[in-house]
Short mmCIF file of N, CA and C in Angstrom, two decimals:
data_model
loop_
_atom_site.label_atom_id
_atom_site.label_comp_id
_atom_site.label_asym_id
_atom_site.label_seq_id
_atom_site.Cartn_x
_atom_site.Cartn_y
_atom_site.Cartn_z
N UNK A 252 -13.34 12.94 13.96
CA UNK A 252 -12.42 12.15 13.15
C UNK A 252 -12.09 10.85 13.87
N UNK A 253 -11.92 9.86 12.81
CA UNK A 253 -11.64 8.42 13.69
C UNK A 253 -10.19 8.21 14.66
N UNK A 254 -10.08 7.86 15.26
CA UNK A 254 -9.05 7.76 16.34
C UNK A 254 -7.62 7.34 15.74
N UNK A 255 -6.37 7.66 15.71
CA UNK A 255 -5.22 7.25 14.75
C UNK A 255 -4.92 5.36 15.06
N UNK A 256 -5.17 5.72 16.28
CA UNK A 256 -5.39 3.66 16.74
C UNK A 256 -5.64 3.05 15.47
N UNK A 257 -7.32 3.32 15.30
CA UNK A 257 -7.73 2.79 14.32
C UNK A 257 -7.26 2.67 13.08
N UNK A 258 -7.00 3.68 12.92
CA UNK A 258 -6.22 4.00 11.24
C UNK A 258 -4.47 3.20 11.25
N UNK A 259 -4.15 3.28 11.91
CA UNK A 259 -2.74 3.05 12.04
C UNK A 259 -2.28 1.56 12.48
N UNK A 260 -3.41 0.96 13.59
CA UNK A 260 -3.21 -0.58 14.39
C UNK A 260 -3.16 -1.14 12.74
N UNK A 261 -2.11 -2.22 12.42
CA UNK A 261 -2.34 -3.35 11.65
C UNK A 261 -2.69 -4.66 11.95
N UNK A 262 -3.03 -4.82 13.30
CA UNK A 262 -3.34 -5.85 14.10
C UNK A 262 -5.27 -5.47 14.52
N UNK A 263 -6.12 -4.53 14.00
CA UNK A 263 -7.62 -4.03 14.32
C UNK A 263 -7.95 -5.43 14.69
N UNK A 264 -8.73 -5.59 15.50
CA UNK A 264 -9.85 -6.49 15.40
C UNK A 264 -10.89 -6.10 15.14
N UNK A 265 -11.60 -7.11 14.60
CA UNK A 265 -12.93 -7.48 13.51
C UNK A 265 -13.77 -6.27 14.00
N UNK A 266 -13.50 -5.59 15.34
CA UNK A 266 -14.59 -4.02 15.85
C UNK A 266 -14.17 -2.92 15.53
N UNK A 267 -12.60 -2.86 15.76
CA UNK A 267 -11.82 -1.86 15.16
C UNK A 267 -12.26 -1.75 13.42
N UNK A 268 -11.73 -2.69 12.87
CA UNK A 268 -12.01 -2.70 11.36
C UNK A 268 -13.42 -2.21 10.96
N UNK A 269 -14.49 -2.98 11.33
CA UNK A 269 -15.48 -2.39 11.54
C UNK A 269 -15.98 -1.23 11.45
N UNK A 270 -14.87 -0.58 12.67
CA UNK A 270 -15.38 1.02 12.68
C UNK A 270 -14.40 1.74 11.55
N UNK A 271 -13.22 1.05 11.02
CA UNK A 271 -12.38 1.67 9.85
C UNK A 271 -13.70 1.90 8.83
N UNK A 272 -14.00 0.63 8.13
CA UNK A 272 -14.90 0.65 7.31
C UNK A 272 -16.24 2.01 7.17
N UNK A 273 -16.64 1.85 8.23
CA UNK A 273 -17.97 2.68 8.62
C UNK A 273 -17.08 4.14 8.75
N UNK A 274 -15.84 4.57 9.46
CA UNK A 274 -15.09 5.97 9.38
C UNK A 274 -14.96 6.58 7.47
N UNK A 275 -14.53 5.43 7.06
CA UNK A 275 -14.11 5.23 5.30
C UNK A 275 -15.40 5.90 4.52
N UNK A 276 -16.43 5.21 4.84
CA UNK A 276 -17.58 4.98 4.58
C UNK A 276 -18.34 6.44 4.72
N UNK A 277 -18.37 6.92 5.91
CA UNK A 277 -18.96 7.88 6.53
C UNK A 277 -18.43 9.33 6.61
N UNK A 278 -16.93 9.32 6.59
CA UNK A 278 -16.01 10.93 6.66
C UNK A 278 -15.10 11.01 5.49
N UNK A 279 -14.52 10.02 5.40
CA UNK A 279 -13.28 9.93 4.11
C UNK A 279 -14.15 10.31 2.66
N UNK A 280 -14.79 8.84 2.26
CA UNK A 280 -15.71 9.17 0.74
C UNK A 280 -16.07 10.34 0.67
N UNK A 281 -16.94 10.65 1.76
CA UNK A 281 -17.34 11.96 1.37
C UNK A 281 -16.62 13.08 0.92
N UNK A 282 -15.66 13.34 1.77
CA UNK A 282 -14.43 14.14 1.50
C UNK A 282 -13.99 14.22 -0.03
N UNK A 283 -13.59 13.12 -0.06
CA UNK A 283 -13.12 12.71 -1.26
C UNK A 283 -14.06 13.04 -2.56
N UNK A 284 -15.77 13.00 -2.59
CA UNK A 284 -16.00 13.22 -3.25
C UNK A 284 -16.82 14.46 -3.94
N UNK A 285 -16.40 15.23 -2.98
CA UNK A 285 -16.44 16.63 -2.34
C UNK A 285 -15.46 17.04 -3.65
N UNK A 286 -14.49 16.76 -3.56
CA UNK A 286 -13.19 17.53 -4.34
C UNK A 286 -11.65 17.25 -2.78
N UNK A 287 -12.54 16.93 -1.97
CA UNK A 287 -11.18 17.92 -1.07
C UNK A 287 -9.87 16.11 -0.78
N UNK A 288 -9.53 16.33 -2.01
CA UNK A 288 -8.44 14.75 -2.47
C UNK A 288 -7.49 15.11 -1.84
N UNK A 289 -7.06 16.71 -1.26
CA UNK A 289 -5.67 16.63 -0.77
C UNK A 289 -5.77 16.72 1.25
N UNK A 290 -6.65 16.45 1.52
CA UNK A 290 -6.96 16.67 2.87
C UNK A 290 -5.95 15.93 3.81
N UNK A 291 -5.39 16.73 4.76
CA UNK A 291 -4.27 15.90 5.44
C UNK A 291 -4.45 14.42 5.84
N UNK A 292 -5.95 14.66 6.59
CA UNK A 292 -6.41 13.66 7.22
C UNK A 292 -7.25 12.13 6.06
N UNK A 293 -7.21 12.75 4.84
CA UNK A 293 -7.19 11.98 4.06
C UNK A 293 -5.97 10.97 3.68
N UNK A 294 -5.11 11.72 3.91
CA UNK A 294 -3.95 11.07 3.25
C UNK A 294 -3.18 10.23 3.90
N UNK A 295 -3.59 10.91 5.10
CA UNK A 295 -3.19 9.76 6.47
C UNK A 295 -3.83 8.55 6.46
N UNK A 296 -5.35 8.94 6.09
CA UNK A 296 -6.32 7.65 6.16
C UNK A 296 -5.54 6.40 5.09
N UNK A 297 -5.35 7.25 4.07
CA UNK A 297 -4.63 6.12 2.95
C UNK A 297 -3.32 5.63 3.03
N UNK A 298 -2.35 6.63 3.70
CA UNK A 298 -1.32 5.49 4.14
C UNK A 298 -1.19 5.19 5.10
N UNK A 299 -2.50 4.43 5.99
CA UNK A 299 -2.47 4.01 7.13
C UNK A 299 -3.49 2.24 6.01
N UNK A 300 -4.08 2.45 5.03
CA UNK A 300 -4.55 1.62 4.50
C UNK A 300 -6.21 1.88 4.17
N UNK A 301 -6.49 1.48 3.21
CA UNK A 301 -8.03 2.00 2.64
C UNK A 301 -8.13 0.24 2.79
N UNK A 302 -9.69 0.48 3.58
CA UNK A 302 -10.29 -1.39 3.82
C UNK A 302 -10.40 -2.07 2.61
N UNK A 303 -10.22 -3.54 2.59
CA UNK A 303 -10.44 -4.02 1.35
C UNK A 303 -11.50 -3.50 0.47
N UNK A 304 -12.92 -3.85 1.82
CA UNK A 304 -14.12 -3.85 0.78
C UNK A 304 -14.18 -2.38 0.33
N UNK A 305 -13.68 -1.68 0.48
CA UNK A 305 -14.04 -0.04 -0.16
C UNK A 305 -12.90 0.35 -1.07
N UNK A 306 -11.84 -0.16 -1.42
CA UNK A 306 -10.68 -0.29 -1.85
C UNK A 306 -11.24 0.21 -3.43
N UNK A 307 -12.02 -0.64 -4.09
CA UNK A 307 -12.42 -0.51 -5.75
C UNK A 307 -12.88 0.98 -5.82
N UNK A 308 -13.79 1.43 -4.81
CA UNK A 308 -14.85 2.67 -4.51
C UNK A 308 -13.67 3.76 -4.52
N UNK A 309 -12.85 3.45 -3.09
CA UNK A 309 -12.27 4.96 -2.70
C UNK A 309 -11.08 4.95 -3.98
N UNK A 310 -10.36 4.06 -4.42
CA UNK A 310 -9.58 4.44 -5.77
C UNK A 310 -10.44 5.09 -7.07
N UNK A 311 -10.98 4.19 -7.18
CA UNK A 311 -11.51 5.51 -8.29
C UNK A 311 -12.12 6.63 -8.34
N UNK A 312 -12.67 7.16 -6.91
CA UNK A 312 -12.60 8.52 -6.34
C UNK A 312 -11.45 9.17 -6.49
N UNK A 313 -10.28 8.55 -5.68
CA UNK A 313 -9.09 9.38 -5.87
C UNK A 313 -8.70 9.60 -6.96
N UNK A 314 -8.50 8.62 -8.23
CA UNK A 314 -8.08 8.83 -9.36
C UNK A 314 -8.61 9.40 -10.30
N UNK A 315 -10.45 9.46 -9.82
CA UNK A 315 -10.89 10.17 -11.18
C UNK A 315 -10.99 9.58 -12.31
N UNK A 316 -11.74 10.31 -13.10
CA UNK A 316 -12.06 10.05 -14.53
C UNK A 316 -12.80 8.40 -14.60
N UNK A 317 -13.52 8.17 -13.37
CA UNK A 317 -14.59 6.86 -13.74
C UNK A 317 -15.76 7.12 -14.99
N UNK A 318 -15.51 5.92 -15.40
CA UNK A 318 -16.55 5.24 -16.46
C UNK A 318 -16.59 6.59 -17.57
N UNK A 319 -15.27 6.72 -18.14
CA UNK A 319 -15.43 8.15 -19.27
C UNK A 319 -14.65 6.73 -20.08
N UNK A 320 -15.57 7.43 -21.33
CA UNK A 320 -14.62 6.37 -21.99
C UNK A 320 -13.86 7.31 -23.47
N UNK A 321 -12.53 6.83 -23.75
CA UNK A 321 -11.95 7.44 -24.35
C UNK A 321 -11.97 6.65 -25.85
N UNK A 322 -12.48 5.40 -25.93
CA UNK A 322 -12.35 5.17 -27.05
C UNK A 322 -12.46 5.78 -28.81
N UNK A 323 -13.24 6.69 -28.28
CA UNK A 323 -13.55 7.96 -30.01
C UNK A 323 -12.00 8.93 -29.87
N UNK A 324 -11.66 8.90 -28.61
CA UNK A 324 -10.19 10.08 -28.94
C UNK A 324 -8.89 8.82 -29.16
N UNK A 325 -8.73 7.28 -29.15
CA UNK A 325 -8.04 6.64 -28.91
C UNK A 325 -7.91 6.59 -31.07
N UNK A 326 -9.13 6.15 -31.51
CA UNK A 326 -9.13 5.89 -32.75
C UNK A 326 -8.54 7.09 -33.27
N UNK A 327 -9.19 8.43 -32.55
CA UNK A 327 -9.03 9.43 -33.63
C UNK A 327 -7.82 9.86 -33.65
N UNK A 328 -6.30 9.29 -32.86
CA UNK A 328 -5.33 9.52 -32.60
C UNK A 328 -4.34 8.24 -33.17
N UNK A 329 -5.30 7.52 -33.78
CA UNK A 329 -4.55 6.22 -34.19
C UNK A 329 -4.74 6.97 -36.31
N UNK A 330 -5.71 7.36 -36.22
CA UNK A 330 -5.79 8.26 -37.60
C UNK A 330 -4.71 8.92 -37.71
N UNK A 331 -4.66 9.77 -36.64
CA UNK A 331 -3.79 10.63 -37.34
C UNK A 331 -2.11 10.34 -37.43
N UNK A 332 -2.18 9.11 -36.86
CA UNK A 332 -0.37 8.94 -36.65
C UNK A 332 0.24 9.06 -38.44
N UNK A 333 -0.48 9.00 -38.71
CA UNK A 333 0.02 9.06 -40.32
C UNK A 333 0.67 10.84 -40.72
N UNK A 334 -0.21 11.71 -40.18
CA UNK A 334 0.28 12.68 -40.35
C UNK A 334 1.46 13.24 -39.75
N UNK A 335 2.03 12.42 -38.49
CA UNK A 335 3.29 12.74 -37.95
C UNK A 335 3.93 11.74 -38.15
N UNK A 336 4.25 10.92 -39.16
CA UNK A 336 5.07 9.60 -39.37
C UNK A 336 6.50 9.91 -40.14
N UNK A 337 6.36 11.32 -40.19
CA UNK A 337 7.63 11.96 -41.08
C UNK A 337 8.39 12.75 -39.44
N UNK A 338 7.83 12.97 -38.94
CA UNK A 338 8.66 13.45 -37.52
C UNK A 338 9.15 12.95 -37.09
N UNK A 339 10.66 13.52 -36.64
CA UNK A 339 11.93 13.04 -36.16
C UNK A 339 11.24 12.29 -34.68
N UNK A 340 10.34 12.81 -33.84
CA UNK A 340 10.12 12.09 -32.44
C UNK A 340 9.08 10.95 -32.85
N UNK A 341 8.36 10.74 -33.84
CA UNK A 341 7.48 9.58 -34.28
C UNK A 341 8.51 8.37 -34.54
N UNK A 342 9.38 8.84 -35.12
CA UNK A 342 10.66 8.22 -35.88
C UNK A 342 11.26 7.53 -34.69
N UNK A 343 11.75 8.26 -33.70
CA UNK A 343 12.54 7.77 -32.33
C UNK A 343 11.70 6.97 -32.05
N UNK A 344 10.27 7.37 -31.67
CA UNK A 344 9.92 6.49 -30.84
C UNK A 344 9.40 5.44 -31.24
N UNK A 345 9.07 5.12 -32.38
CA UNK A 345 8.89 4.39 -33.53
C UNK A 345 10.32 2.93 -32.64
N UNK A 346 11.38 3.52 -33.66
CA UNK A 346 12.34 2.66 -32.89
C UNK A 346 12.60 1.97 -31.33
N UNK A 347 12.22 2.83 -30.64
CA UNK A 347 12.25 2.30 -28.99
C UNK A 347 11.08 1.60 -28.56
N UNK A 348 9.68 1.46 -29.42
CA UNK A 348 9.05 0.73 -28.98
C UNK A 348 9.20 -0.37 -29.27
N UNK A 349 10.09 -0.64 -30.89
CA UNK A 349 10.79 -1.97 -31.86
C UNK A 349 11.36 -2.68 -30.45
N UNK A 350 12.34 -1.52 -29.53
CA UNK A 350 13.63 -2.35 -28.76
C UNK A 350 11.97 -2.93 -28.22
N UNK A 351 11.80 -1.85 -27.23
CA UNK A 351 10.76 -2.51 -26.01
C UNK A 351 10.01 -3.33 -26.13
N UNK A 352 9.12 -3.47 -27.32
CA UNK A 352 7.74 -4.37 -26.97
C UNK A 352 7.93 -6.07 -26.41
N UNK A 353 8.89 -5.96 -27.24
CA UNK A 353 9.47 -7.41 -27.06
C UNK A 353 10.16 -8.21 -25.87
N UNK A 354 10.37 -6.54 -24.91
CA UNK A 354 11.10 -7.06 -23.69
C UNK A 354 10.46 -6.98 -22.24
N UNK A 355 9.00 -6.77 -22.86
CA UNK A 355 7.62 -6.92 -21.92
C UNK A 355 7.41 -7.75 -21.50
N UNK A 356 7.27 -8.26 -20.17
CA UNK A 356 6.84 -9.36 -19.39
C UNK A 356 7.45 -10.29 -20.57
N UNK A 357 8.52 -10.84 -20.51
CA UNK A 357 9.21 -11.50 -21.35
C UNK A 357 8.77 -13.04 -21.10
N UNK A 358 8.26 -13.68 -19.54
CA UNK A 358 8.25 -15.01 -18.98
C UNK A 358 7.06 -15.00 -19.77
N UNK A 359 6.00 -13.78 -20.63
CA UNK A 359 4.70 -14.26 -20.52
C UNK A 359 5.13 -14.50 -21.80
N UNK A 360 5.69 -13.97 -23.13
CA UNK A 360 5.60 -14.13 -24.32
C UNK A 360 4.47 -13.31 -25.13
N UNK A 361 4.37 -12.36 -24.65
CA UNK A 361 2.81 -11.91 -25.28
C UNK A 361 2.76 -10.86 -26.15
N UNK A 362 4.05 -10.00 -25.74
CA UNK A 362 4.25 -9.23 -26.35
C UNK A 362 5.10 -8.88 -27.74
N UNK A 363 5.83 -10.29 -28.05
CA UNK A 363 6.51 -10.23 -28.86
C UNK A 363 5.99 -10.57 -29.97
N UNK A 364 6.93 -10.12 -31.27
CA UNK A 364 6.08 -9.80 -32.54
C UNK A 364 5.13 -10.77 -32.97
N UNK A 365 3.94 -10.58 -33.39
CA UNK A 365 2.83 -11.87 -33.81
C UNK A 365 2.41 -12.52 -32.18
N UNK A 366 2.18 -11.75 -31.46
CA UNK A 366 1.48 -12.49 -30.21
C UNK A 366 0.50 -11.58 -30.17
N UNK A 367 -0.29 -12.31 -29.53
CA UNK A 367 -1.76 -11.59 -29.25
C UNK A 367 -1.68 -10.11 -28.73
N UNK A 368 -0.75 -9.50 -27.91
CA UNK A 368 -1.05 -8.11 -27.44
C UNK A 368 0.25 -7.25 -27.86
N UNK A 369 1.05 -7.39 -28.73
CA UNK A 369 2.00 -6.89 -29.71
C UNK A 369 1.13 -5.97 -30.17
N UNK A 370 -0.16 -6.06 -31.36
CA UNK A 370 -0.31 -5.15 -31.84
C UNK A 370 -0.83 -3.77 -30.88
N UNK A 371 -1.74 -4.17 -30.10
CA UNK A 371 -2.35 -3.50 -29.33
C UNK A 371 -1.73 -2.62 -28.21
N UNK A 372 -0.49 -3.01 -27.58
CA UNK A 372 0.12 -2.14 -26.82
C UNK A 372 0.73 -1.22 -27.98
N UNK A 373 1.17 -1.77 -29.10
CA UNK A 373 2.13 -0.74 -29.98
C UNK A 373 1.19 0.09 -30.36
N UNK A 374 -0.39 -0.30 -30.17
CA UNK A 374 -1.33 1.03 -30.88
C UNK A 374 -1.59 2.21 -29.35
N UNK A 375 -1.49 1.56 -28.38
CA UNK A 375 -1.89 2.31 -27.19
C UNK A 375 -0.38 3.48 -27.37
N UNK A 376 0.63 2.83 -27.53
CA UNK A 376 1.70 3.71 -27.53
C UNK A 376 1.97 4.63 -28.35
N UNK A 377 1.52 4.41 -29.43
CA UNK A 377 1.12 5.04 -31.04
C UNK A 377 0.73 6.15 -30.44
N UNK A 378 -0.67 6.04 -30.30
CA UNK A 378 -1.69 6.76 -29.83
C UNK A 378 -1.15 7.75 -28.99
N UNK A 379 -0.37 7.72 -27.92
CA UNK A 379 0.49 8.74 -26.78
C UNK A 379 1.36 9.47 -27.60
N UNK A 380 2.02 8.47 -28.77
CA UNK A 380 3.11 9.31 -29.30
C UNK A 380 2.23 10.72 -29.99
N UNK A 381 0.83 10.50 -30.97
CA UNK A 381 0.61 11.38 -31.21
C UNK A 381 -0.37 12.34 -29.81
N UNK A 382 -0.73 11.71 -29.49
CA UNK A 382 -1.17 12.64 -28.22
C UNK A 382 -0.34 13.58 -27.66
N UNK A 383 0.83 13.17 -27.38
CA UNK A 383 1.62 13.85 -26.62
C UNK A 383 3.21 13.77 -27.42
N UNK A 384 3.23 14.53 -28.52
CA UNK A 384 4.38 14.49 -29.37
C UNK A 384 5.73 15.48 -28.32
N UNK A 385 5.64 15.80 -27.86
CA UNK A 385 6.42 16.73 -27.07
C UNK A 385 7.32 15.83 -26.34
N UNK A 386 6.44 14.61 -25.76
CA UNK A 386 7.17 13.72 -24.87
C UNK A 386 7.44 12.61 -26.18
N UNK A 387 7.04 12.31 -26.44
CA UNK A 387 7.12 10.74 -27.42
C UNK A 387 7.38 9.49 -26.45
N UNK A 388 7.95 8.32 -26.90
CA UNK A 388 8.24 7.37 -26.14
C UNK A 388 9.43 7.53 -25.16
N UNK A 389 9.33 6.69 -24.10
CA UNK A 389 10.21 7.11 -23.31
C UNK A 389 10.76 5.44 -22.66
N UNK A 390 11.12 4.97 -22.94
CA UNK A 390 11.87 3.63 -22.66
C UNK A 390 11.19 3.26 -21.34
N UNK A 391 10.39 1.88 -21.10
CA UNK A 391 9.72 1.44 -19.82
C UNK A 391 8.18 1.81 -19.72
N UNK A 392 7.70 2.66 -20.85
CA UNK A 392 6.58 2.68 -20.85
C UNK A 392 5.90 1.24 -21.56
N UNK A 393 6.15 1.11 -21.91
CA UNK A 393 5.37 -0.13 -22.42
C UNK A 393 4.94 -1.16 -21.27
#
């Protein structure tokens, strides 16, 4: 295993880093793409800092679910909001996305009614409400 120096110095020089990269590269990924995401020495590795250049790689290892695309369950959940549009939690959350959308990144303007990403976050949220009717909206998701 790589030395905690390494993992931990925020001051590495360009040899140290080096060998971060190539440790990242060589013991961590693998790990990681193994299954074994909860490994002590993993976790150390990451809050000691994952190197830039491997940064894109080792996150979407950790997070999972690369390059799946959900778009056929996104539509088919935008269908059905019609069938829960009479439910008391469609209804709520219906209303709290009215308060919220509008109070989204407010400096940008983007979100408010008739702006370019108004409709589209209110369909992503749509979409959760029927996905996950149990929870519905929850104020700050947006």
């Amino acid at each position: 295993m790589p030395s905690p120096k390494i993992l931990k110095d925020p001051n590495n020089s360009k040899m140290e880093e080096s060998s971060r990269i190539r440790d990242w590269a060589t013991i961590f990924l693998p790990l990681i793409q193994k299954g074994d995401k909860t490994n002590k020495q993993i976790r150390m590795a990451v809050y000691y800092g994952i190197p830039q250049e491997l940064r894109e790689i080792v996150w979407f290892q950790l997070i999972g679910n690369i390059h799946q695309d959900y778009t056929p369950l996104y539509h088919q959940l935008l269908d059905l909001r019609e069938s829960i549009k009479d439910k008391d939690i469609y209804k709520k959350s219906e209303k709290l996305i009215d308060k919220d959308l509008h109070r989204t990144f407010t400096t940008l303007d983007l979100f408010k009614p008739g702006n370019m990403l108004n409709e589209p976050l209110r369909n992503i949220l749509t979409a959760f409400i029927v996905h996950r009717p149990d929870i519905g909206y929850v104020q700050g998701m947006s």
